[in-house]
Amino acid sequence: MADKDDITEGKDFGIGIPQAHTPFHVKGAHALDWGMQNRLGRIFNPESGRTVMLAFDHGYFQGPATGLERIDLSILPLVPYADVLMCTRGVLRSVIPPSSTKPVVLRCSGGQSILKELSNETIAVNIDDAIRLNVAAITTQIYIGAPYEHDSIKNLIKLIDDGNRYSIPTMAVTGVGAEMARDARYFLLATRIAAELGAHYVKSYYIEDGFEKVTSACPVPIVIAGGKKLPELDALTMAYRAINEGAAGVDMGRNIFQSDAPVAMIQAVAAVVHNDEDPKRALELYETIKAEDNK
């Protein structure tokens, strides 16, 4: 039991000094509970307010895509330089060391392949398993304008409701419906629907015309998808423009792990995202690290 002898009365109560209140740095998350904010705070750097997510969940519908044939060889060297890992539960359990402290965004949708209609997905992970894996967020896609639009939206709603019960945020990924172009009109619609349904942040694509409108109209953070492999300068320029037009980070895969120097590339991307480095200087950083690693 507690020792009751020699107890001294407290003296420094700070009377007249209001209790400090630190505003939360993630857009649209000021009213969330502590657990939800804590997880989002692990995803989005408190100093920059941004994130570099490393996406390598492609195998859930593409199989062993280029650069992901051996995740233990291609992805593990990149882990120290990423803010967040985005992957499937199968890869997380089989390849990622449990000693890793990087937050994980868990791919929770599946049920289709590149041989069939991509929008025909289902929820492929039970929330109990997400909890067992100690993930920082869960994610699925919505396919606005696609044949299975309604089902994909139902998947997102279920994931959000399941995650909310345990203070696990949900990231919505905007898949592109076949009947709609990749333009501001489409992404204004898709990202806003995701946020209105309760997604805590959204992964979308960068567009050169109107992206500022998309980020402005979305009440939660948007991170951009890297998309297809681009030349390094083009990928860094895309990240730079997206950040300057309101994005809260990137979720890149192919533009990192398919690069000639993936370790150098992820550090160059981080310099753009967190330090506002311009693309040409970031490319110089990439070339310097690449040269040092090749010695």
C-alpha angles and dihedrals in degrees: 000000000000118000106247095188123100095012112166123205117246116255110177105071096149092232111194094020113108115230110262117255119196114203113231113248101215116094114250094003101098094106098047122109124262097263093051092047091047092055093046088047089059091052098045116050109241092219100049098020087225141102142214107210119190109215118202101148093108094110093072089081105005102047118215098354121190108290093019099071089108111019091184089061101037105033107032093067088056097051097087091057099047125087093208137014119221113196148123125276091246093059092039092057098039103040116013111084112240087226088072113110096193113123114249129219104202122217103228102175131082144124102123141070138209086266092067141038105307095210092063095094136141136196104276101181128061115225089238090063092048088054091049089053091052093228124180094218143356128223146195136166131253118206107203111195094012126118093260097040094129094050092049091051090050088053090054093048092051092048092049092048093047092047094047091059089062101030093252112143123227126223115204117211117208110223115194117250115225093236096054131069123232094257140122093270092058097044093043086057099042099044093044092050089052093050094044090054090055107266109158093214137357136225112212142149129273116242124189095221117056103355092132088059090053095052092042094051094047111085093205131053121286122209118190127236115233093222122186121002113280132182108278095252091050092050092048090048091051091051091047094051093045093052092047090050095053109280117143095214145308136279101203130175119150094032087060110032093038092050119111087243109025096177091052092045097053090051091050090050090050090052089056095044101043103025102033089238112176116244098251093052090045089053089052088053089050092051092047094051091043091053092047092049091050095054 
